[in-house]
Each structure stands twice: as C-alpha cells, then as structure tokens.
PDB file of C-alpha atoms and ligand atoms in Angstrom:
ATOM      1  CA  MET A  16      86.486  34.330 145.596  1.00 50.00           C
ATOM      2  CA  LEU A  17      84.026  36.267 143.531  1.00 47.00           C
ATOM      3  CA  THR A  18      84.434  39.553 145.361  1.00 52.00           C
ATOM      4  CA  THR A  19      84.781  41.694 142.237  1.00 69.00           C
ATOM      5  CA  THR A  20      81.422  40.806 140.692  1.00 82.00           C
ATOM      6  CA  PRO A  21      78.208  42.037 142.324  1.00 92.00           C
ATOM      7  CA  PHE A  22      75.891  39.762 144.295  1.00 94.00           C
ATOM      8  CA  LYS A  23      73.429  38.315 141.813  1.00 96.00           C
ATOM      9  CA  ILE A  24      70.518  35.853 141.965  1.00 97.00           C
ATOM     10  CA  GLU A  25      69.400  34.374 138.652  1.00 98.00           C
ATOM     11  CA  ASP A  26      66.059  32.681 139.127  1.00 98.00           C
ATOM     12  CA  ALA A  27      65.185  29.433 137.356  1.00 97.00           C
ATOM     13  CA  ALA A  28      63.051  29.668 134.217  1.00 95.00           C
ATOM     14  CA  GLU A  29      59.283  29.511 134.758  1.00 92.00           C
ATOM     15  CA  GLY A  30      58.262  26.012 135.894  1.00 90.00           C
ATOM     16  CA  GLN A  31      61.882  24.916 136.447  1.00 94.00           C
ATOM     17  CA  ILE A  32      63.935  24.567 139.617  1.00 96.00           C
ATOM     18  CA  GLY A  33      67.472  25.757 140.445  1.00 96.00           C
ATOM     19  CA  GLY A  34      68.447  29.404 140.872  1.00 97.00           C
ATOM     20  CA  ILE A  35      72.086  30.473 140.496  1.00 97.00           C
ATOM     21  CA  ILE A  36      73.718  32.811 143.013  1.00 98.00           C
ATOM     22  CA  SER A  37      77.065  34.430 142.267  1.00 96.00           C
ATOM     23  CA  GLY A  38      79.214  37.349 143.387  1.00 96.00           C
ATOM     24  CA  ILE A  39      79.235  36.427 147.046  1.00 96.00           C
ATOM     25  CA  ASP A  40      81.629  34.878 149.565  1.00 96.00           C
ATOM     26  CA  VAL A  41      79.267  33.413 152.153  1.00 96.00           C
ATOM     27  CA  THR A  42      82.023  33.269 154.774  1.00 95.00           C
ATOM     28  CA  LYS A  43      82.088  37.085 154.801  1.00 94.00           C
ATOM     29  CA  LEU A  44      78.397  37.509 155.631  1.00 95.00           C
ATOM     30  CA  THR A  45      77.617  38.987 159.031  1.00 95.00           C
ATOM     31  CA  HIS A  46      74.708  37.635 161.093  1.00 94.00           C
ATOM     32  CA  ASP A  47      72.446  40.489 160.033  1.00 95.00           C
ATOM     33  CA  ALA A  48      73.541  40.688 156.364  1.00 96.00           C
ATOM     34  CA  PRO A  49      70.485  41.367 154.126  1.00 96.00           C
ATOM     35  CA  GLU A  50      71.809  38.779 151.658  1.00 97.00           C
ATOM     36  CA  LEU A  51      70.880  35.993 154.120  1.00 97.00           C
ATOM     37  CA  GLU A  52      67.166  36.723 153.773  1.00 97.00           C
ATOM     38  CA  GLU A  53      67.588  37.062 150.009  1.00 98.00           C
ATOM     39  CA  ILE A  54      69.184  33.604 149.946  1.00 98.00           C
ATOM     40  CA  ARG A  55      66.356  32.112 152.058  1.00 98.00           C
ATOM     41  CA  GLN A  56      63.719  33.615 149.787  1.00 98.00           C
ATOM     42  CA  ALA A  57      65.633  32.398 146.711  1.00 98.00           C
ATOM     43  CA  ILE A  58      65.506  28.851 148.148  1.00 98.00           C
ATOM     44  CA  TYR A  59      61.729  29.048 148.683  1.00 98.00           C
ATOM     45  CA  ARG A  60      61.223  30.554 145.213  1.00 97.00           C
ATOM     46  CA  ASN A  61      63.583  28.300 143.250  1.00 98.00           C
ATOM     47  CA  LYS A  62      63.328  25.185 145.481  1.00 98.00           C
ATOM     48  CA  LEU A  63      67.058  24.609 144.792  1.00 98.00           C
ATOM     49  CA  ILE A  64      69.872  27.147 144.590  1.00 98.00           C
ATOM     50  CA  VAL A  65      73.499  26.834 143.561  1.00 97.00           C
ATOM     51  CA  ILE A  66      75.919  29.323 145.129  1.00 98.00           C
ATOM     52  CA  LYS A  67      78.936  29.346 142.838  1.00 96.00           C
ATOM     53  CA  GLY A  68      82.587  29.763 143.714  1.00 94.00           C
ATOM     54  CA  GLN A  69      82.623  28.813 147.403  1.00 95.00           C
ATOM     55  CA  ASN A  70      85.325  26.693 149.023  1.00 86.00           C
ATOM     56  CA  MET A  71      83.347  25.109 151.805  1.00 90.00           C
ATOM     57  CA  GLY A  72      84.950  21.713 151.227  1.00 86.00           C
ATOM     58  CA  ASP A  73      88.270  23.111 152.486  1.00 87.00           C
ATOM     59  CA  ASN A  74      86.671  25.021 155.350  1.00 90.00           C
ATOM     60  CA  PRO A  75      84.239  22.892 157.341  1.00 94.00           C
ATOM     61  CA  ALA A  76      84.384  25.345 160.285  1.00 96.00           C
ATOM     62  CA  GLU A  77      83.297  28.237 158.059  1.00 96.00           C
ATOM     63  CA  TYR A  78      80.698  26.030 156.401  1.00 97.00           C
ATOM     64  CA  VAL A  79      79.098  25.320 159.806  1.00 97.00           C
ATOM     65  CA  GLU A  80      79.292  29.021 160.664  1.00 97.00           C
ATOM     66  CA  PHE A  81      77.459  30.002 157.472  1.00 97.00           C
ATOM     67  CA  THR A  82      74.630  27.521 158.135  1.00 97.00           C
ATOM     68  CA  ARG A  83      74.284  28.977 161.637  1.00 97.00           C
ATOM     69  CA  LYS A  84      73.596  32.366 160.058  1.00 97.00           C
ATOM     70  CA  LEU A  85      71.067  30.919 157.601  1.00 97.00           C
ATOM     71  CA  GLY A  86      69.193  28.843 160.208  1.00 97.00           C
ATOM     72  CA  THR A  87      69.944  26.106 162.732  1.00 97.00           C
ATOM     73  CA  PRO A  88      72.364  23.382 161.614  1.00 98.00           C
ATOM     74  CA  GLN A  89      71.309  19.805 162.284  1.00 96.00           C
ATOM     75  CA  VAL A  90      73.432  17.242 164.103  1.00 94.00           C
ATOM     76  CA  TYR A  91      72.448  13.978 162.388  1.00 86.00           C
ATOM     77  CA  PHE A  92      71.248  11.294 164.802  1.00 82.00           C
ATOM     78  CA  GLN A  93      73.809   8.698 163.662  1.00 83.00           C
ATOM     79  CA  GLU A  94      77.368   9.583 164.675  1.00 85.00           C
ATOM     80  CA  ASN A  95      79.061   7.375 162.087  1.00 82.00           C
ATOM     81  CA  TYR A  96      78.190  10.060 159.487  1.00 83.00           C
ATOM     82  CA  HIS A  97      79.807  12.909 161.452  1.00 86.00           C
ATOM     83  CA  HIS A  98      82.972  14.784 160.513  1.00 87.00           C
ATOM     84  CA  PRO A  99      85.473  13.992 163.296  1.00 88.00           C
ATOM     85  CA  ASP A 100      85.753  17.660 164.348  1.00 93.00           C
ATOM     86  CA  PHE A 101      82.363  19.096 163.347  1.00 94.00           C
ATOM     87  CA  PRO A 102      79.335  16.955 164.247  1.00 93.00           C
ATOM     88  CA  GLU A 103      77.060  19.164 162.111  1.00 95.00           C
ATOM     89  CA  VAL A 104      78.955  18.056 158.988  1.00 96.00           C
ATOM     90  CA  PHE A 105      77.579  14.826 157.515  1.00 92.00           C
ATOM     91  CA  VAL A 106      80.328  13.148 155.483  1.00 91.00           C
ATOM     92  CA  SER A 107      79.546  11.088 152.399  1.00 86.00           C
ATOM     93  CA  SER A 108      82.834   9.549 151.294  1.00 84.00           C
ATOM     94  CA  ASN A 109      84.424   6.468 149.799  1.00 82.00           C
ATOM     95  CA  ILE A 110      87.903   7.709 150.790  1.00 78.00           C
ATOM     96  CA  ASN A 111      89.473   6.358 153.944  1.00 75.00           C
ATOM     97  CA  LYS A 112      92.077   8.341 155.883  1.00 72.00           C
ATOM     98  CA  GLU A 113      95.171   6.356 156.885  1.00 64.00           C
ATOM     99  CA  GLY A 114      93.155   3.171 156.614  1.00 60.00           C
ATOM    100  CA  GLU A 115      90.417   4.522 158.845  1.00 65.00           C
ATOM    101  CA  LYS A 116      86.868   4.877 157.614  1.00 66.00           C
ATOM    102  CA  VAL A 117      85.610   8.477 157.470  1.00 67.00           C
ATOM    103  CA  GLY A 118      81.904   9.162 156.985  1.00 68.00           C
ATOM    104  CA  VAL A 119      79.726   6.776 155.000  1.00 73.00           C
ATOM    105  CA  ALA A 120      79.992   5.659 151.354  1.00 70.00           C
ATOM    106  CA  GLY A 121      77.164   5.263 148.861  1.00 66.00           C
ATOM    107  CA  THR A 122      74.626   7.490 150.588  1.00 72.00           C
ATOM    108  CA  GLY A 123      71.248   8.421 149.130  1.00 76.00           C
ATOM    109  CA  LYS A 124      71.134   6.407 145.910  1.00 85.00           C
ATOM    110  CA  TYR A 125      67.345   6.162 146.013  1.00 92.00           C
ATOM    111  CA  TRP A 126      64.533   8.711 145.785  1.00 96.00           C
ATOM    112  CA  HIS A 127      63.989  10.356 149.148  1.00 96.00           C
ATOM    113  CA  THR A 128      63.746  13.604 151.017  1.00 96.00           C
ATOM    114  CA  ASP A 129      65.987  14.057 154.033  1.00 95.00           C
ATOM    115  CA  CYS A 130      64.659  12.953 157.422  1.00 94.00           C
ATOM    116  CA  GLN A 131      61.158  12.216 156.107  1.00 96.00           C
ATOM    117  CA  PHE A 132      61.082   9.461 158.748  1.00 94.00           C
ATOM    118  CA  GLU A 133      61.309  12.000 161.585  1.00 94.00           C
ATOM    119  CA  GLN A 134      58.531  13.925 163.368  1.00 94.00           C
ATOM    120  CA  LYS A 135      60.143  17.196 162.334  1.00 94.00           C
ATOM    121  CA  PRO A 136      61.810  16.639 158.969  1.00 96.00           C
ATOM    122  CA  LEU A 137      64.707  18.772 157.795  1.00 97.00           C
ATOM    123  CA  SER A 138      63.781  22.085 156.125  1.00 98.00           C
ATOM    124  CA  PHE A 139      66.869  22.614 153.955  1.00 98.00           C
ATOM    125  CA  THR A 140      69.751  20.412 152.861  1.00 97.00           C
ATOM    126  CA  SER A 141      73.044  21.981 151.800  1.00 97.00           C
ATOM    127  CA  ILE A 142      75.831  20.047 150.120  1.00 96.00           C
ATOM    128  CA  THR A 143      79.281  20.911 148.871  1.00 94.00           C
ATOM    129  CA  PRO A 144      81.758  18.640 147.110  1.00 91.00           C
ATOM    130  CA  VAL A 145      85.167  17.966 148.637  1.00 89.00           C
ATOM    131  CA  VAL A 146      86.433  15.477 146.034  1.00 87.00           C
ATOM    132  CA  ILE A 147      84.488  15.222 142.759  1.00 86.00           C
ATOM    133  CA  PRO A 148      84.858  12.002 140.727  1.00 84.00           C
ATOM    134  CA  ASN A 149      86.677  12.379 137.395  1.00 81.00           C
ATOM    135  CA  THR A 150      83.583  11.595 135.402  1.00 81.00           C
ATOM    136  CA  VAL A 151      80.364  13.470 136.014  1.00 70.00           C
ATOM    137  CA  ARG A 152      78.821  13.218 139.423  1.00 78.00           C
ATOM    138  CA  ALA A 153      75.242  14.311 139.536  1.00 88.00           C
ATOM    139  CA  THR A 154      72.376  14.697 141.957  1.00 92.00           C
ATOM    140  CA  TYR A 155      68.842  14.230 140.648  1.00 96.00           C
ATOM    141  CA  TYR A 156      65.734  16.050 141.824  1.00 97.00           C
ATOM    142  CA  ILE A 157      61.956  15.804 141.427  1.00 98.00           C
ATOM    143  CA  ASP A 158      59.713  18.786 142.174  1.00 98.00           C
ATOM    144  CA  MET A 159      56.810  17.328 144.162  1.00 98.00           C
ATOM    145  CA  HIS A 160      54.732  20.505 143.928  1.00 98.00           C
ATOM    146  CA  LYS A 161      54.773  20.166 140.165  1.00 97.00           C
ATOM    147  CA  VAL A 162      54.030  16.439 140.479  1.00 98.00           C
ATOM    148  CA  TYR A 163      51.037  17.215 142.702  1.00 98.00           C
ATOM    149  CA  GLU A 164      49.719  19.794 140.241  1.00 97.00           C
ATOM    150  CA  ASN A 165      49.978  17.266 137.406  1.00 97.00           C
ATOM    151  CA  LEU A 166      48.558  14.235 139.218  1.00 98.00           C
ATOM    152  CA  PRO A 167      45.783  12.540 137.239  1.00 98.00           C
ATOM    153  CA  ALA A 168      42.407  12.472 138.991  1.00 98.00           C
ATOM    154  CA  ASP A 169      42.591   8.782 140.024  1.00 97.00           C
ATOM    155  CA  LEU A 170      45.952   9.298 141.755  1.00 98.00           C
ATOM    156  CA  LYS A 171      44.871  12.581 143.318  1.00 97.00           C
ATOM    157  CA  ALA A 172      41.897  10.760 144.864  1.00 97.00           C
ATOM    158  CA  LEU A 173      44.334   8.329 146.528  1.00 97.00           C
ATOM    159  CA  VAL A 174      46.293  11.071 148.294  1.00 98.00           C
ATOM    160  CA  GLU A 175      43.811  13.867 148.956  1.00 97.00           C
ATOM    161  CA  GLY A 176      43.136  13.925 152.714  1.00 97.00           C
ATOM    162  CA  ALA A 177      45.254  10.775 153.234  1.00 98.00           C
ATOM    163  CA  THR A 178      47.956  10.154 155.812  1.00 98.00           C
ATOM    164  CA  MET A 179      51.208   8.423 154.924  1.00 98.00           C
ATOM    165  CA  ILE A 180      53.526   6.384 157.113  1.00 97.00           C
ATOM    166  CA  HIS A 181      57.286   6.772 156.680  1.00 97.00           C
ATOM    167  CA  GLY A 182      60.267   4.891 158.071  1.00 92.00           C
ATOM    168  CA  GLY A 183      64.022   4.739 157.540  1.00 80.00           C
ATOM    169  CA  ASN A 184      64.667   1.163 158.689  1.00 76.00           C
ATOM    170  CA  ASN A 185      65.221  -0.351 155.262  1.00 73.00           C
ATOM    171  CA  ARG A 186      67.957   2.195 154.539  1.00 73.00           C
ATOM    172  CA  TYR A 187      69.965   1.637 157.715  1.00 71.00           C
ATOM    173  CA  LYS A 188      73.651   1.187 156.921  1.00 72.00           C
ATOM    174  CA  VAL A 189      75.341  -1.520 158.935  1.00 74.00           C
ATOM    175  CA  GLN A 190      78.303  -0.313 161.034  1.00 76.00           C
ATOM    176  CA  PRO A 191      81.345  -2.160 162.401  1.00 78.00           C
ATOM    177  CA  CYS A 192      79.695  -2.147 165.860  1.00 81.00           C
ATOM    178  CA  ASP A 193      76.768  -4.165 164.433  1.00 79.00           C
ATOM    179  CA  ILE A 194      78.854  -7.309 164.006  1.00 83.00           C
ATOM    180  CA  ASP A 195      77.221 -10.254 165.801  1.00 84.00           C
ATOM    181  CA  LYS A 196      73.827  -8.536 165.902  1.00 83.00           C
ATOM    182  CA  SER A 197      70.894 -10.160 164.133  1.00 84.00           C
ATOM    183  CA  ILE A 198      68.844  -8.347 161.489  1.00 82.00           C
ATOM    184  CA  GLN A 199      65.918  -8.411 163.950  1.00 85.00           C
ATOM    185  CA  GLN A 200      68.033  -6.697 166.611  1.00 85.00           C
ATOM    186  CA  LEU A 201      68.971  -3.967 164.132  1.00 82.00           C
ATOM    187  CA  ILE A 202      65.317  -3.494 163.130  1.00 83.00           C
ATOM    188  CA  ASP A 203      64.301  -3.264 166.809  1.00 84.00           C
ATOM    189  CA  TYR A 204      67.071  -0.727 167.417  1.00 82.00           C
ATOM    190  CA  MET A 205      65.948   1.462 164.500  1.00 82.00           C
ATOM    191  CA  ASN A 206      62.309   1.248 165.592  1.00 83.00           C
ATOM    192  CA  GLU A 207      63.355   2.422 169.001  1.00 84.00           C
ATOM    193  CA  ILE A 208      65.403   5.434 167.912  1.00 79.00           C
ATOM    194  CA  VAL A 209      63.347   6.472 164.862  1.00 82.00           C
ATOM    195  CA  PRO A 210      59.929   4.817 165.011  1.00 89.00           C
ATOM    196  CA  PRO A 211      57.726   5.126 161.887  1.00 93.00           C
ATOM    197  CA  VAL A 212      55.988   8.513 161.622  1.00 96.00           C
ATOM    198  CA  GLU A 213      52.840   9.870 160.030  1.00 97.00           C
ATOM    199  CA  HIS A 214      52.576  12.982 157.868  1.00 98.00           C
ATOM    200  CA  PRO A 215      49.800  14.241 155.585  1.00 98.00           C
ATOM    201  CA  ALA A 216      50.141  12.868 152.035  1.00 98.00           C
ATOM    202  CA  VAL A 217      49.718  16.411 150.746  1.00 98.00           C
ATOM    203  CA  ILE A 218      51.467  19.119 152.752  1.00 98.00           C
ATOM    204  CA  GLU A 219      51.134  22.883 152.514  1.00 98.00           C
ATOM    205  CA  HIS A 220      54.315  24.942 152.299  1.00 98.00           C
ATOM    206  CA  PRO A 221      54.511  27.329 155.303  1.00 98.00           C
ATOM    207  CA  VAL A 222      55.943  30.220 153.264  1.00 98.00           C
ATOM    208  CA  ASN A 223      54.471  29.926 149.767  1.00 96.00           C
ATOM    209  CA  GLY A 224      51.272  28.005 150.524  1.00 98.00           C
ATOM    210  CA  ASP A 225      52.025  25.543 147.701  1.00 98.00           C
ATOM    211  CA  LYS A 226      50.504  22.059 147.927  1.00 98.00           C
ATOM    212  CA  ILE A 227      53.157  19.337 147.788  1.00 98.00           C
ATOM    213  CA  LEU A 228      52.844  15.555 147.475  1.00 98.00           C
ATOM    214  CA  TYR A 229      55.018  14.353 150.357  1.00 98.00           C
ATOM    215  CA  MET A 230      56.113  10.792 149.658  1.00 98.00           C
ATOM    216  CA  SER A 231      59.212   8.971 148.398  1.00 97.00           C
ATOM    217  CA  SER A 232      59.967   5.409 147.367  1.00 96.00           C
ATOM    218  CA  GLY A 233      62.963   5.551 149.734  1.00 95.00           C
ATOM    219  CA  PHE A 234      61.095   6.198 152.955  1.00 95.00           C
ATOM    220  CA  THR A 235      57.313   6.018 152.465  1.00 97.00           C
ATOM    221  CA  MET A 236      55.919   2.682 153.599  1.00 95.00           C
ATOM    222  CA  LYS A 237      52.181   2.978 153.263  1.00 96.00           C
ATOM    223  CA  ILE A 238      49.002   4.968 153.032  1.00 98.00           C
ATOM    224  CA  LYS A 239      47.267   4.671 156.372  1.00 98.00           C
ATOM    225  CA  GLY A 240      44.105   2.585 156.358  1.00 97.00           C
ATOM    226  CA  LEU A 241      44.684   0.615 153.148  1.00 97.00           C
ATOM    227  CA  THR A 242      44.994  -3.169 153.056  1.00 97.00           C
ATOM    228  CA  TYR A 243      48.344  -4.667 152.040  1.00 97.00           C
ATOM    229  CA  GLU A 244      47.125  -5.327 148.493  1.00 97.00           C
ATOM    230  CA  GLU A 245      45.490  -1.906 148.104  1.00 97.00           C
ATOM    231  CA  ASN A 246      48.622  -0.232 149.384  1.00 97.00           C
ATOM    232  CA  GLU A 247      50.985  -2.140 147.074  1.00 97.00           C
ATOM    233  CA  LYS A 248      48.863  -1.171 144.077  1.00 98.00           C
ATOM    234  CA  ALA A 249      48.550   2.488 145.139  1.00 98.00           C
ATOM    235  CA  MET A 250      52.274   2.856 145.879  1.00 97.00           C
ATOM    236  CA  LYS A 251      53.264   1.368 142.525  1.00 97.00           C
ATOM    237  CA  ALA A 252      50.875   3.634 140.605  1.00 98.00           C
ATOM    238  CA  LEU A 253      52.043   6.733 142.471  1.00 98.00           C
ATOM    239  CA  PHE A 254      55.786   6.014 142.220  1.00 98.00           C
ATOM    240  CA  ASP A 255      55.495   5.071 138.530  1.00 98.00           C
ATOM    241  CA  PHE A 256      53.952   8.491 137.946  1.00 98.00           C
ATOM    242  CA  ILE A 257      56.359  10.431 140.194  1.00 98.00           C
ATOM    243  CA  GLU A 258      59.624   8.913 138.952  1.00 98.00           C
ATOM    244  CA  GLN A 259      59.090   9.518 135.245  1.00 97.00           C
ATOM    245  CA  GLU A 260      62.059  10.835 133.262  1.00 97.00           C
ATOM    246  CA  LYS A 261      60.198  14.056 132.414  1.00 96.00           C
ATOM    247  CA  HIS A 262      60.012  14.976 136.119  1.00 97.00           C
ATOM    248  CA  ILE A 263      63.758  14.626 136.771  1.00 97.00           C
ATOM    249  CA  HIS A 264      66.091  17.628 137.047  1.00 96.00           C
ATOM    250  CA  THR A 265      69.841  16.882 137.046  1.00 94.00           C
ATOM    251  CA  HIS A 266      72.450  18.989 138.834  1.00 93.00           C
ATOM    252  CA  SER A 267      75.983  18.234 137.609  1.00 91.00           C
ATOM    253  CA  TRP A 268      78.580  19.289 140.117  1.00 89.00           C
ATOM    254  CA  ASP A 269      81.266  21.936 139.568  1.00 90.00           C
ATOM    255  CA  ALA A 270      84.059  22.475 142.083  1.00 90.00           C
ATOM    256  CA  GLY A 271      83.102  25.265 144.472  1.00 93.00           C
ATOM    257  CA  ASP A 272      79.325  24.695 144.215  1.00 94.00           C
ATOM    258  CA  LEU A 273      77.375  25.070 147.413  1.00 97.00           C
ATOM    259  CA  ILE A 274      73.864  23.889 146.794  1.00 97.00           C
ATOM    260  CA  ILE A 275      70.881  24.262 149.083  1.00 98.00           C
ATOM    261  CA  TRP A 276      67.368  22.933 148.541  1.00 98.00           C
ATOM    262  CA  ASP A 277      64.017  22.889 150.270  1.00 98.00           C
ATOM    263  CA  ASN A 278      63.206  19.347 151.431  1.00 98.00           C
ATOM    264  CA  ARG A 279      59.492  20.107 151.461  1.00 98.00           C
ATOM    265  CA  TYR A 280      59.452  20.489 147.692  1.00 98.00           C
ATOM    266  CA  LEU A 281      62.113  18.177 146.337  1.00 98.00           C
ATOM    267  CA  LEU A 282      62.913  14.502 146.227  1.00 98.00           C
ATOM    268  CA  HIS A 283      66.547  13.800 145.492  1.00 97.00           C
ATOM    269  CA  MET A 284      68.835  10.911 144.646  1.00 95.00           C
ATOM    270  CA  SER A 285      72.610  10.794 144.196  1.00 89.00           C
ATOM    271  CA  SER A 286      74.168   9.223 141.127  1.00 84.00           C
ATOM    272  CA  SER A 287      76.311   6.121 141.226  1.00 79.00           C
ATOM    273  CA  ILE A 288      80.018   6.724 141.466  1.00 79.00           C
ATOM    274  CA  PRO A 289      82.007   4.883 138.784  1.00 78.00           C
ATOM    275  CA  ALA A 290      84.093   2.000 140.159  1.00 79.00           C
ATOM    276  CA  GLY A 291      87.542   3.068 141.338  1.00 81.00           C
ATOM    277  CA  GLU A 292      86.717   6.775 141.431  1.00 85.00           C
ATOM    278  CA  LYS A 293      86.995   8.817 144.591  1.00 86.00           C
ATOM    279  CA  SER A 294      84.164  10.918 145.896  1.00 86.00           C
ATOM    280  CA  LYS A 295      83.637  12.946 149.020  1.00 88.00           C
ATOM    281  CA  SER A 296      81.094  15.580 149.949  1.00 90.00           C
ATOM    282  CA  TYR A 297      79.965  17.470 153.017  1.00 94.00           C
ATOM    283  CA  ARG A 298      76.333  18.012 153.863  1.00 95.00           C
ATOM    284  CA  ILE A 299      74.793  20.177 156.545  1.00 97.00           C
ATOM    285  CA  GLY A 300      71.071  19.994 157.213  1.00 97.00           C
ATOM    286  CA  ILE A 301      69.517  23.319 158.167  1.00 98.00           C
ATOM    287  CA  TYR A 302      66.262  24.047 160.006  1.00 98.00           C
ATOM    288  CA  ASP A 303      64.657  27.320 158.970  1.00 97.00           C
ATOM    289  CA  ASN A 304      62.403  29.205 161.366  1.00 93.00           C
ATOM    290  CA  HIS A 305      59.129  27.854 159.937  1.00 97.00           C
ATOM    291  CA  PRO A 306      57.196  24.673 160.691  1.00 97.00           C
ATOM    292  CA  PHE A 307      57.918  21.967 158.121  1.00 98.00           C
ATOM    293  CA  TYR A 308      54.343  22.262 156.859  1.00 98.00           C
ATOM    294  CA  VAL A 309      51.246  24.204 157.838  1.00 97.00           C
ATOM    295  CA  GLY A 310      49.721  22.516 160.878  1.00 93.00           C
ATOM    296  CA  LEU A 311      52.952  21.003 162.218  1.00 92.00           C
ATOM    297  CA  GLU A 312      54.504  22.789 165.158  1.00 83.00           C
ATOM    298  CA  LYS A 313      57.949  24.391 164.741  1.00 79.00           C
TER     299      LYS A 313
HETATM  300 FE1  FE2 B   6      69.603  12.823 151.026  1.00 85.47          FE
END
C-alpha cells in the first residue's frame, strides 16, 4: 500500500478526462475523512479517476465498505451478476469456479452508460480488476459534454429540447433459467421489470451545470415524436458523430487500479478479451447524493 507517499490528486490536462489519485489506501478512510469529498469532487472535475495501488479485487468486503463511505452502493437488479457473498459486487468474468458459472462474461462491449434504461440512472461506476488478461485489456470512454459542445448546428437542432427513449432489452443476457422460454417471453419479462424510460436528450449536470448529450448506441432507442424513418436517420447521424476515433479515450488497466467515473458525462465500452485469456473484474455502482440531472428527483 502507498502509505509512505502523500495523498495526491493529479488532474487531467485541460479538455481531457482521467485524474490520477495516489498515496492513499481507501480501506483506511473513516466515514468522515476529508479525502472522501476530495475524491467526489475529483470525479466531477475529471469525469474519470484512477486510484492507484489498491487491492480491492482481493477484498470485496472492503471494496463494498469503501463505496458505502463514498455514496450508496447499488445492488444490480439481475442476480446472475452478483458476487455470491456480496450482492453489491457485480462480477464480470469468463472464469468458472469448480465448473460453476460465476458472474457474467462479455459484459459491456458496446457504447453505453450504466443503467441509462432506468428512471434513476447510476451516478458513478467503479471497477477494479481481479484477473487481467495477459495482453492489454482496455476500457474506452467518450466525454459527452465535449461531444455536446462540439455538435454541429444540424445535429444540435435534433437534440435541443428533445426527449429520448432508452431501453435495455436488446442487451439482455440469456441465463440457464431461460431455457424453454421464447424470445417474446423474454422481451415481455424485460419490459415488465425495466420498461423503456424517457430522459431529456441534453441533461444538465447537478454539480457543475455542464450540458451533456445523454444518449448511447447501446441503450437509446429513439427520439420521441419522430417517425421511424426520421429516427433512423437522426440516430445514424448522431452516433456517427459521437463514436469518432478522436472522441475516444482509452484506459489500459494496471493491477491495483480502482477506477471511478461519472455516468452522466461518459459513455464507456469494454474491449474484447483475446480468445483463451482469462479476465475477471468487480464493479460496484454508486449513487451520489445528487439527482442524476437537474430536474430529476433524487
Ligand atoms: Fe457498463
């Protein structure tokens, strides 16, 4: 643990995302430690932070405890993702234990922001690796505040004042208990537990007041009020602009990284894991004490 170096926050360069925090063992923080507010503010300022040198992958109990100090940990609505002992820990893994499946493999390989399909989306996502593949494993990000600021006038006209409809149905991962169910039954089930939701196309950050384009090709289905043809054309134009190479920030994982980002600002996507390589990570979603956007209740 980095107990001999002082607590330090290095902010991202102007216009970039990703601050680096070092010199801290987050398991040692008390509930009223001033560093907790400094970490929260660093997340809002940098959109993504990397806390170096933690061992959360070996200590899921302490990982949950830390997220409780930072905010309110989420228990994801689908139990098949849960760690067997800690329901707050969402397990992404292609490693089975004694032949038994643990967590879910191949999660998040498309542009999205976590729980966009819910009425109250997730404020922060934290992730820590448990097993890192031998070759590079990366997570990719797009800053949607920056995208909004750079939108050309014709695209801005499409989203200004608009409402978007989001849903997670197409990303549902089939479970062993789904055997013998039809696709229609699964769609009906998903519509029942997480029906499509509406959010403003442009949201205002509750802390910084930044305007953010809130849409993703993973979860956003349509702009309310457009015809099918109009919507297809608008979605293609918007996603072609959003998902350009120049907008993508790559985080390459080091052992011990604990990363936390603000889901209001960032889209993310995980990289593909090379065939035959093992990968496992823990995620805990965290609600901060602000509404997700200005105008939405807490
Ligand atoms: Fe995700």
